[in-house]
CSV table of C-alpha atoms and ligand atoms in Angstrom, one decimal:
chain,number,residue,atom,x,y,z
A,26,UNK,CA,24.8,-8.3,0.4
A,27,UNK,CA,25.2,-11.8,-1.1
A,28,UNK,CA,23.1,-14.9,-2.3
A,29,UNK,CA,20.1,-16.2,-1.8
A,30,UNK,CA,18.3,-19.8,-3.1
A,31,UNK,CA,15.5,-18.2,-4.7
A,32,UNK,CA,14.1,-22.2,-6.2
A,33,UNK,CA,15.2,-25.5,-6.1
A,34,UNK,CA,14.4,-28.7,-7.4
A,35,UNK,CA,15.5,-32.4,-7.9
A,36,UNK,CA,14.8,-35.5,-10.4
A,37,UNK,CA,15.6,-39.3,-9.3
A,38,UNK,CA,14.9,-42.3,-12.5
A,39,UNK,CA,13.0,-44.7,-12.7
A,40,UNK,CA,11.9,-47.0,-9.4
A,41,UNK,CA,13.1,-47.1,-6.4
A,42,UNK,CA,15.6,-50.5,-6.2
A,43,UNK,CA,15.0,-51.8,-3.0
A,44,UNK,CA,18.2,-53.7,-0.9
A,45,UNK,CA,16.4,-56.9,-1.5
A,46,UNK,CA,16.5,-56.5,-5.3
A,47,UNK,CA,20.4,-56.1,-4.6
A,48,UNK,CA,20.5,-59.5,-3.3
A,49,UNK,CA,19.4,-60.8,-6.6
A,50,UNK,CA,22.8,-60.0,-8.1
A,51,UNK,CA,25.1,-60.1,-4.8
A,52,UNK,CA,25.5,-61.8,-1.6
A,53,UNK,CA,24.1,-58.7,0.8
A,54,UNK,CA,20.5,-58.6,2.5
A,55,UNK,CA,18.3,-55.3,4.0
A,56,UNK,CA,19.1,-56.3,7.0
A,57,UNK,CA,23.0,-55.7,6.3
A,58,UNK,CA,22.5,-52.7,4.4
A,59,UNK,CA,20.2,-51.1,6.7
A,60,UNK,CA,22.3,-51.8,9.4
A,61,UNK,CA,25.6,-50.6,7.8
A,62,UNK,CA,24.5,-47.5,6.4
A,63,UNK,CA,20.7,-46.7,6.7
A,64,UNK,CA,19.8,-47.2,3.5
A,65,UNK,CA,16.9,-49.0,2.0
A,66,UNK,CA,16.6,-47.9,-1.5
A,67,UNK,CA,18.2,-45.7,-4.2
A,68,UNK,CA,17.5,-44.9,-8.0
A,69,UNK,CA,19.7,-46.0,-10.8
A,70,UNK,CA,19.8,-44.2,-14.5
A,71,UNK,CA,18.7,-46.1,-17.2
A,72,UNK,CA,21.2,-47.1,-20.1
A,73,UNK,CA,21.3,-44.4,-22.6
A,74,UNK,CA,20.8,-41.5,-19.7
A,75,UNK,CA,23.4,-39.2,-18.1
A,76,UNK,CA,24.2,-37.1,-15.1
A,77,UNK,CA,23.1,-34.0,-17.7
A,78,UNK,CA,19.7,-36.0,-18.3
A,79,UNK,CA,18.8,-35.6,-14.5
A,80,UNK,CA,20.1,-32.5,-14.0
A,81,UNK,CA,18.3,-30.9,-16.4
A,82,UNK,CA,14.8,-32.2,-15.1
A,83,UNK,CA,15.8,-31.0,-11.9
A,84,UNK,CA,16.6,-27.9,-13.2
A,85,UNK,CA,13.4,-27.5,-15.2
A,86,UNK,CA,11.9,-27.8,-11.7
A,87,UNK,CA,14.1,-25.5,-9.9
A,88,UNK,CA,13.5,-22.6,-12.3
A,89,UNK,CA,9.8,-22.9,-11.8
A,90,UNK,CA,9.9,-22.8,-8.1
A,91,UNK,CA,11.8,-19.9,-8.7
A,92,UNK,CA,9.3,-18.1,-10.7
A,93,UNK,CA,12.1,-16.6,-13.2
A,94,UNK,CA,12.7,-16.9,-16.6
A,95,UNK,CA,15.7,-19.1,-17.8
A,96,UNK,CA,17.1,-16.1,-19.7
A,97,UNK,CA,17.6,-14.5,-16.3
A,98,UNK,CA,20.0,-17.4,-15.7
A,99,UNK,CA,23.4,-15.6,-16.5
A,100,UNK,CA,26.2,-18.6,-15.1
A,101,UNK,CA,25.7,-22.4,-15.1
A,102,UNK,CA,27.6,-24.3,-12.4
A,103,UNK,CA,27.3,-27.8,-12.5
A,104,UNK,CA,29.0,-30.6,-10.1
A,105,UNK,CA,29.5,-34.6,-11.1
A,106,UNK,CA,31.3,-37.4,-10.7
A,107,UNK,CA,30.1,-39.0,-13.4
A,108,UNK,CA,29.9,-36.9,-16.5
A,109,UNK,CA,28.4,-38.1,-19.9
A,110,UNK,CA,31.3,-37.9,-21.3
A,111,UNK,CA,35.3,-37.6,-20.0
A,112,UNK,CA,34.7,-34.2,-22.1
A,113,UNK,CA,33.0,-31.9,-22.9
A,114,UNK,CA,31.8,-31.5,-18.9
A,115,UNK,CA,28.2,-31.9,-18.8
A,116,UNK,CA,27.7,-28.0,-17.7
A,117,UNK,CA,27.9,-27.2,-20.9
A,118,UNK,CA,24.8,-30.4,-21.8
A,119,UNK,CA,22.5,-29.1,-19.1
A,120,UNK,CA,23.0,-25.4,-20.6
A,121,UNK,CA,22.7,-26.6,-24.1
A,122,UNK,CA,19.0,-29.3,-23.1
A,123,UNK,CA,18.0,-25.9,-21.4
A,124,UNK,CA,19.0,-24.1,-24.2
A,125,UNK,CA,21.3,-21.5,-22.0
A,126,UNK,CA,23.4,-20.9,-25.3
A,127,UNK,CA,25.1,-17.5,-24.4
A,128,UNK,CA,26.5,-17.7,-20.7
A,129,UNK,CA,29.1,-19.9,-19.8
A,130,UNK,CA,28.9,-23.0,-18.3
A,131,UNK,CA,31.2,-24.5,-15.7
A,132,UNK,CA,32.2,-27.7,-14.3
A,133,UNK,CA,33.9,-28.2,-10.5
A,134,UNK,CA,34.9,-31.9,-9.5
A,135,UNK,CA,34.5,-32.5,-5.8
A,136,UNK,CA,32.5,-35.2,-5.5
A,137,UNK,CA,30.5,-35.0,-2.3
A,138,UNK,CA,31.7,-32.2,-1.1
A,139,UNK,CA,30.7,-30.4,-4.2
A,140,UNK,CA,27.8,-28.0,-2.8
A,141,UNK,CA,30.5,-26.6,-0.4
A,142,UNK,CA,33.0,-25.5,-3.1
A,143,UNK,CA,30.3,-24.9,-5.2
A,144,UNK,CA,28.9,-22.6,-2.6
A,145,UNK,CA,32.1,-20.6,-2.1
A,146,UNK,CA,32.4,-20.4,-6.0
A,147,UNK,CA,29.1,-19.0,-6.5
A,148,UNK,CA,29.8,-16.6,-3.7
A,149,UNK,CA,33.2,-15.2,-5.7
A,150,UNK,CA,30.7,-15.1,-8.5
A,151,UNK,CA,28.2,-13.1,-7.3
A,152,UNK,CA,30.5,-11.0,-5.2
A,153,UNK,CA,32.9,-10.1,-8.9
A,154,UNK,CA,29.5,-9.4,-10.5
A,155,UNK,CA,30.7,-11.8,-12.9
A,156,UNK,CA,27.1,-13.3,-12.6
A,157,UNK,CA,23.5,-12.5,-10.9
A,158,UNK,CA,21.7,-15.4,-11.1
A,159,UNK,CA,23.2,-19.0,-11.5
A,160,UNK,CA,21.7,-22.0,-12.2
A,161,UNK,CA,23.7,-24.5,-9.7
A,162,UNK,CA,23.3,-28.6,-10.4
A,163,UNK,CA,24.5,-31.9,-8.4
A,164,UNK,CA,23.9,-34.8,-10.5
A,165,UNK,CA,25.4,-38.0,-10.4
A,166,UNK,CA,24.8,-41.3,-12.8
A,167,UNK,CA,26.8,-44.0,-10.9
A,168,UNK,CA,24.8,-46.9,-12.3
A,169,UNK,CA,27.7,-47.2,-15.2
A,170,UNK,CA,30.4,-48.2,-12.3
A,171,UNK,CA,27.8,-50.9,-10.6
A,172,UNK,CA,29.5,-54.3,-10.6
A,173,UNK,CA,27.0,-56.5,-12.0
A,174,UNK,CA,26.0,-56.8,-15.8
A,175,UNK,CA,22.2,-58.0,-15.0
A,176,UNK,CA,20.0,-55.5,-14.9
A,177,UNK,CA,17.0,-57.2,-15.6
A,178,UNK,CA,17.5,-59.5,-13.1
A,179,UNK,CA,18.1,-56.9,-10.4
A,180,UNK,CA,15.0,-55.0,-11.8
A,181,UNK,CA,13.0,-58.0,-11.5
A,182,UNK,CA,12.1,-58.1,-15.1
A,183,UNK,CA,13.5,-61.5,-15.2
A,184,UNK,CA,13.9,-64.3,-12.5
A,185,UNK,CA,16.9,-66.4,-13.9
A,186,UNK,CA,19.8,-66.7,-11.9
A,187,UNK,CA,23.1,-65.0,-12.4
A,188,UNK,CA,25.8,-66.9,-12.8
A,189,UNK,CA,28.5,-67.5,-9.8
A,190,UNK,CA,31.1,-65.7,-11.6
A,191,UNK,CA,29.1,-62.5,-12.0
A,192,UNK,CA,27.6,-62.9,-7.8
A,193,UNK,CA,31.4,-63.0,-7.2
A,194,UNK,CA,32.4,-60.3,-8.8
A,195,UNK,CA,29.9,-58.2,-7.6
A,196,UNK,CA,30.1,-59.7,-4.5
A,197,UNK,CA,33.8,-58.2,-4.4
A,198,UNK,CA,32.5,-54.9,-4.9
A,199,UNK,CA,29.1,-54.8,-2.6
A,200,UNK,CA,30.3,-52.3,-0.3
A,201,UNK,CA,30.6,-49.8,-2.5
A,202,UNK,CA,27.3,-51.1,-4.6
A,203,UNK,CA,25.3,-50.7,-2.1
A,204,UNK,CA,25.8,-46.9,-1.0
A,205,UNK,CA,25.7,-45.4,-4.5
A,206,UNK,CA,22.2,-44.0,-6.2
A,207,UNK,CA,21.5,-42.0,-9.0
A,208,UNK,CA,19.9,-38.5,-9.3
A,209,UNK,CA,20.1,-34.5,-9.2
A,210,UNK,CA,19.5,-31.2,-7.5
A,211,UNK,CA,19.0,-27.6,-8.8
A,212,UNK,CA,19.1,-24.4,-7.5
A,213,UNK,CA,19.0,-21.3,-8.6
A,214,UNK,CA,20.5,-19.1,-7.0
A,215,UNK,CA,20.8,-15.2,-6.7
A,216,UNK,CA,22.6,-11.7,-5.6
A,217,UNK,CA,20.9,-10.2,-2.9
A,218,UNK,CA,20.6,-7.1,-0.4
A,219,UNK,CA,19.6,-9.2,1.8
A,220,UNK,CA,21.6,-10.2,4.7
A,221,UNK,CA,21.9,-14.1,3.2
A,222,UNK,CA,24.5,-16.0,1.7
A,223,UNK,CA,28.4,-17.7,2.8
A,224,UNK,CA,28.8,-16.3,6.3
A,225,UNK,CA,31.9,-18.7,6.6
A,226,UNK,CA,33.2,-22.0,4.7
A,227,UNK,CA,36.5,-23.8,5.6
A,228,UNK,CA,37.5,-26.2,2.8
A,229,UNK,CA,40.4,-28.6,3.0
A,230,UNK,CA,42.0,-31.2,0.5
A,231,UNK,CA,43.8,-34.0,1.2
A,232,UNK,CA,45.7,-35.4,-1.9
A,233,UNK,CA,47.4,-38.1,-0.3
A,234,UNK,CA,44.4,-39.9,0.3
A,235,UNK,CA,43.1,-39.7,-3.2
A,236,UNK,CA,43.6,-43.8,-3.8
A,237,UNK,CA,40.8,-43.9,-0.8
A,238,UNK,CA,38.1,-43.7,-3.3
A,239,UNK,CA,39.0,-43.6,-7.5
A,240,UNK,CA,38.3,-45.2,-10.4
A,241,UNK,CA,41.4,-46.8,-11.7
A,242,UNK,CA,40.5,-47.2,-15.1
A,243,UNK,CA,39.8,-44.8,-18.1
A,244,UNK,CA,42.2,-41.7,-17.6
A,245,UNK,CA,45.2,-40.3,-19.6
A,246,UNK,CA,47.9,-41.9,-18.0
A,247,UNK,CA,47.8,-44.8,-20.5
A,248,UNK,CA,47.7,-44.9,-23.7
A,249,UNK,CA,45.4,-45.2,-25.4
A,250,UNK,CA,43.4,-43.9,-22.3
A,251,UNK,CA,40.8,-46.7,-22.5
A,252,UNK,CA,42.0,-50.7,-22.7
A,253,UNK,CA,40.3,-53.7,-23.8
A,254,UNK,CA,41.7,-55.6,-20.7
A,255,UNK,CA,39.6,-52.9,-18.3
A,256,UNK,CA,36.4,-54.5,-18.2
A,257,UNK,CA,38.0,-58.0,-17.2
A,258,UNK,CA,40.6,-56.4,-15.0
A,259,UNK,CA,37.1,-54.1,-13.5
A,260,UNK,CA,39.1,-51.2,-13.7
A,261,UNK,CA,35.7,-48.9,-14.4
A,262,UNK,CA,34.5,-50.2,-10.8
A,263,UNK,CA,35.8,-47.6,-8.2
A,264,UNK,CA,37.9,-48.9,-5.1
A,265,UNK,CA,37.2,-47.8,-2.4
A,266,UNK,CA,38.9,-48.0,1.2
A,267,UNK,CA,35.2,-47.6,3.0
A,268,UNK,CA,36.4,-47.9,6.9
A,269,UNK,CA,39.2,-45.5,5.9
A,270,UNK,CA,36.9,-43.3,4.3
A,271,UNK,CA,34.4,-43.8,7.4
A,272,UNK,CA,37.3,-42.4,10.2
A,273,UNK,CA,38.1,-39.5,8.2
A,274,UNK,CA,34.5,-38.4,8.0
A,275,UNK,CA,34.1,-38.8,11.9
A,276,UNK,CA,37.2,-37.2,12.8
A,277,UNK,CA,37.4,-34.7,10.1
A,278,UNK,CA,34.2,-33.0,9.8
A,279,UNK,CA,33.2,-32.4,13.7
A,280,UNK,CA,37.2,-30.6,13.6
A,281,UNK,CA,36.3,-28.5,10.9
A,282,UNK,CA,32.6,-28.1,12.1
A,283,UNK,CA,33.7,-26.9,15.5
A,284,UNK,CA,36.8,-24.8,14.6
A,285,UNK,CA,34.5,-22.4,12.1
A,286,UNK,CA,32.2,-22.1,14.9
A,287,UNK,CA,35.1,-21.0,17.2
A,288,UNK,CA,36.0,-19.1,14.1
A,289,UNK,CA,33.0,-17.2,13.9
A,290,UNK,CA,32.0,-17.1,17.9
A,291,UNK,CA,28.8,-19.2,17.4
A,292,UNK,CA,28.3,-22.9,18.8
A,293,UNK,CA,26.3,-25.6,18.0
A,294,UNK,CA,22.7,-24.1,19.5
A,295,UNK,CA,23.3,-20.7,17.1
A,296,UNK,CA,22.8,-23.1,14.1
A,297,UNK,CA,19.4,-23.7,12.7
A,298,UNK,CA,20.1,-26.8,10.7
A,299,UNK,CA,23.2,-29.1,9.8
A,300,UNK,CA,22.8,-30.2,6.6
A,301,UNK,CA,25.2,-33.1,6.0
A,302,UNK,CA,26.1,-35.2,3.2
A,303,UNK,CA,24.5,-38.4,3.3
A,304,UNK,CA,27.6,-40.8,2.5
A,305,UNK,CA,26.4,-43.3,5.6
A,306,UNK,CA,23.7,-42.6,8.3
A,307,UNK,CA,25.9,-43.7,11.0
A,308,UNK,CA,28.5,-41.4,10.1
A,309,UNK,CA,25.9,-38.7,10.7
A,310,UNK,CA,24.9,-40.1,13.7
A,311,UNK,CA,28.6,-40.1,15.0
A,312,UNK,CA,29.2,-36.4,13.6
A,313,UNK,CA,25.7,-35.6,15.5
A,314,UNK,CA,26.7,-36.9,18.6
A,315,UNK,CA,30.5,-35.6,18.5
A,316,UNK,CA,29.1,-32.1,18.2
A,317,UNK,CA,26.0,-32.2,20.2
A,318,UNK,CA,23.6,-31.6,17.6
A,319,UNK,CA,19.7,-32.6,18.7
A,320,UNK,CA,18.5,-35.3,16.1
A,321,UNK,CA,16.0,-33.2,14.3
A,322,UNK,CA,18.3,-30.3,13.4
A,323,UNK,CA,20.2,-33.1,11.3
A,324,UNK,CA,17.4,-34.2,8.8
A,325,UNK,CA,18.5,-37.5,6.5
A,326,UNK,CA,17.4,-39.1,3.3
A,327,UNK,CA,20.1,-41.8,2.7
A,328,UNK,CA,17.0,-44.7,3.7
A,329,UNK,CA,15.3,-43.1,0.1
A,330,UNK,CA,18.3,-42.4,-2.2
A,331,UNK,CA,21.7,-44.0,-0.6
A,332,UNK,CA,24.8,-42.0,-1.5
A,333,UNK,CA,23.7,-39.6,-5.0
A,334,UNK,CA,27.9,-37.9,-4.1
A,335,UNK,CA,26.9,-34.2,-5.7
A,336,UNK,CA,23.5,-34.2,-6.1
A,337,UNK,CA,22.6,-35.1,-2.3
A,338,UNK,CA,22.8,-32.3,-0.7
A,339,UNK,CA,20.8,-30.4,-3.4
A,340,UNK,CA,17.9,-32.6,-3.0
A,341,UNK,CA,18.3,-32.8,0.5
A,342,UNK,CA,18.0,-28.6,0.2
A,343,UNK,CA,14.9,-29.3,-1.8
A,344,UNK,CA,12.9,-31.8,-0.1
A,345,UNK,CA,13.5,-29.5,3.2
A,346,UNK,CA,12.5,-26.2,1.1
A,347,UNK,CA,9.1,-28.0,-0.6
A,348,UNK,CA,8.4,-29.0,3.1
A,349,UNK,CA,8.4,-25.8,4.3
A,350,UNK,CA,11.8,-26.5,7.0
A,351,UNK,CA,14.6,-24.0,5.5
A,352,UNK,CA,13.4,-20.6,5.9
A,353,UNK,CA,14.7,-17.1,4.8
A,354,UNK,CA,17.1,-15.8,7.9
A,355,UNK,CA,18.5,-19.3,9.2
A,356,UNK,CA,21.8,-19.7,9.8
A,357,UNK,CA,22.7,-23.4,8.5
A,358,UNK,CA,25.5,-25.4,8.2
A,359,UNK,CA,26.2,-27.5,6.0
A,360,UNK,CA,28.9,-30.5,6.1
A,361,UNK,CA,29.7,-32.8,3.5
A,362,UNK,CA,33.1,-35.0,2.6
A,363,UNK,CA,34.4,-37.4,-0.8
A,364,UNK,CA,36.0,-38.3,-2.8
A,365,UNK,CA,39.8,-36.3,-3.3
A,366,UNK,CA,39.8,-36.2,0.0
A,367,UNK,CA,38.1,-33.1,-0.4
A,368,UNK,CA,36.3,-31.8,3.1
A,369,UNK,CA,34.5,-28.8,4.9
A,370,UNK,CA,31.8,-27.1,6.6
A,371,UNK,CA,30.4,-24.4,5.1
A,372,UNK,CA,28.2,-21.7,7.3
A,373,UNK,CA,25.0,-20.1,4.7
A,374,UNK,CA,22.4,-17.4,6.3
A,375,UNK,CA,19.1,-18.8,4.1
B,4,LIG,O1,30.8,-40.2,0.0
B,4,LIG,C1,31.6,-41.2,-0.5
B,4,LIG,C2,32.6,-41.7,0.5
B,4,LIG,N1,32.4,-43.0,0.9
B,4,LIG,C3,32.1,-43.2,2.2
B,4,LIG,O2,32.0,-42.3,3.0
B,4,LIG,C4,32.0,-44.6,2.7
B,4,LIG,C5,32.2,-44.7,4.2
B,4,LIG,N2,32.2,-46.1,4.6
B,4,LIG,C6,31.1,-46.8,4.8
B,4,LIG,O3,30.0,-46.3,4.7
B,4,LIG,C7,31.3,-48.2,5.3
B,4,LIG,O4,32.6,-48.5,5.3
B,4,LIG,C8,30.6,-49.3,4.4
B,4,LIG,C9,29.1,-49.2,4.5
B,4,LIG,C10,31.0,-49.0,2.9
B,4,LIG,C11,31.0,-50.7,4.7
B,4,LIG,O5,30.7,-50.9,6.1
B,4,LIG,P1,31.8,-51.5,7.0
B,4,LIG,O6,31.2,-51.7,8.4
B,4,LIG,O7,33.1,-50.7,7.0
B,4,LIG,O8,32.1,-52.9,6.4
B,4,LIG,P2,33.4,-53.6,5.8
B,4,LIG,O9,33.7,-53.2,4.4
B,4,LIG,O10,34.5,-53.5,6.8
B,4,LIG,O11,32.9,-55.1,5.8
B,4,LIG,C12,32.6,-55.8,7.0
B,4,LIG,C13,32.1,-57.2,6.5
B,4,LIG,C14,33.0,-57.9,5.6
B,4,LIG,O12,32.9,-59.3,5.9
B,4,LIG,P3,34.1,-60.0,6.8
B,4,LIG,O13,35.3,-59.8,6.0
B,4,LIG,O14,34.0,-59.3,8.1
B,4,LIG,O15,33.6,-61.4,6.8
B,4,LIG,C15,32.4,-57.7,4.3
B,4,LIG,O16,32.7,-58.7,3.3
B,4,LIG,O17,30.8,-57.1,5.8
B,4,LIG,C16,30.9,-57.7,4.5
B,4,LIG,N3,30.2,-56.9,3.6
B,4,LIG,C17,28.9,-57.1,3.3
B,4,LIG,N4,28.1,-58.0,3.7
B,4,LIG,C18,26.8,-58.0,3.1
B,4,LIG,C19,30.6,-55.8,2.9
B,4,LIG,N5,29.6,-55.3,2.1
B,4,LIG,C20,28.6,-56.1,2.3
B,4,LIG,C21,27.3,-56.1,1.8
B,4,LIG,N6,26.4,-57.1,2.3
B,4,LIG,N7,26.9,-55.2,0.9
């Protein structure tokens, strides 16, 4: 007994901004970018959408490919990093767009390694009979953290030039501009007597590293909790230690990867598909090679939608079910680190 993904779904905005449109606003090129992290394009929320906007298109999608009625859904479990709002969560705005108004609604902050907790969540949830079939959403609206202030001109709606003082001051922020994109993934997801769901998950956090990636600005230890001062002082702009980040991911995840294997007497050729965040493609390609994985049991998407933190691997899970790849009786695992530092592998029979 345990879960299954009976549908899944995702929604990215708008057009595709390519790494030369980047350059428009900051000193970077596609050959950089490319380069760096694999990435050739990403989607960015219009002003005036949310993380809830895109999560519930992609759950609209994922409850068709399911086939069930969204009064069937009895739990909403929704992951972001960037909510509408600082509160109410925006679990409880997909469940209202949806109009879920009678089962409860939850939020979980892990960034990208949300799908893992969320996995082991949803797992408890299924197992208490707390809940039957959940509606579980990544979706991420980082566009309101970009450094630059000139959209239009990134969007090529406008050729002017910016000015040197906003190219510098996104210029001191392009590493971290350039991996983020916006979008979302749905799944719904459901008890079962089938032999699927969490055959293993080992989850770790790592507090003292939680300045490696943050956004300074905007929280309750000041008062009041927003200041005038934070736009010039770009406190909304994350900071974020990238190379730091980087050796954690390539030292931490093969660890954890191998020692659940060990764990649960299986090696790398037992495992159908490692699906892996997509924070950088060369940190893939490191994990990849550190474990022995073959290249085509490691599918990416970071070239189409850079780093979308929660919502990536629930539209990688999608684009690999609406291609036919994940199929009922796999054994998969799945790999994913962020913000926190929260990290883990998780091991899921599809
Ligand atoms: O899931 C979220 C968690 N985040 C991550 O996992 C991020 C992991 N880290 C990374 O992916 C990489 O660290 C980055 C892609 C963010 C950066 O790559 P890097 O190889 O670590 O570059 P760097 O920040 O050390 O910068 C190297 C050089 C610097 O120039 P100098 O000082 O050597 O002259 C940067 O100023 O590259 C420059 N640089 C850029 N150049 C063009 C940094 N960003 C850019 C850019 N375009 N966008």
């Amino acid at each position: 007994m345990g879960f299954e993904i009976i549908g899944t779904g995702h929604y990215v905005p708008g057009k595709p901004i390519k790494n030369d449109d980047l350059a428009r606003v900051m000193d970077t090129s596609d050959e950089w970018i490319a380069k760096r992290s694999g990435i050739r394009q990403r989607h960015f929320c219009p002003e005036g959408q949310g993380a809830s906007d895109l999560g519930t298109e992609a759950a609209k999608k994922a409850i068709e490919a399911a086939g069930i009625d969204k009064s069937e859904i009895d739990y909403v479990v929704l992951c972001t990093m960037t909510p509408d709002y600082i509160f109410p969560g925006s679990a409880a705005l997909v469940a209202g767009n949806l109009g879920l108004d009678k089962v409860p609604a939850l939020d979980i902050r892990q960034q990208c390694a949300a799908m893992l907790f969320g996995f082991q969540i949803m797992d408890g949830l299924i197992a208490s009979g707390a809940a039957k079939t959940i509606l579980f959403v990544g979706a991420e609206a980082h566009a309101g953290f970009m450094p630059w202030m000139d959209w239009d001109v990134l969007e090529g709606k406008s050729d002017r030039q910016v000015t040197p003082e906003a190219r510098e001051k996104a210029n001191r922020h392009r590493a971290l501009a350039i991996l983020f994109g916006d979008g979302a993934g749905a799944m719904i997801v459901r008890k079962t007597d089938r032999d699927a769901g969490l055959r293993g998950v080992k989850l770790f956090t790592d507090g003292d590293a939680a300045k490696l990636l943050y956004v300074p600005g905007g929280g309750f230890r000041t008062r009041p909790y927003w200041k005038e001062s934070y736009f010039d002082e770009e406190m909304y702009i994350p900071r974020m230690d990238g190379a730091e980040l980087f050796r954690f991911a390539v030292t931490k995840l093969p660890k954890t990867a191998r020692e659940l294997l060990a764990e649960k007497e299986l090696k790398v050729a037992d495992i159908d598909w490692f699906l892996a965040h997509q924070a950088n493609q060369r940190i893939n390609e490191f994990i990849r090679d550190k474990l022995g994985v073959p290249e085509e049991k490691m599918p990416m998407n970071i070239d189409r939608f850079g780093n979308t933190s929660a919502a990536t691997l629930p539209i990688l899970i999608d684009e690999l079910t609406r291609a036919g790849k994940l199929k009922k009786g796999e054994l998969n695992m799945l790999l994913a680190l962020g913000a926190g530092i929260h990290w883990g592998c998780a091991l899921v029979r599809w």
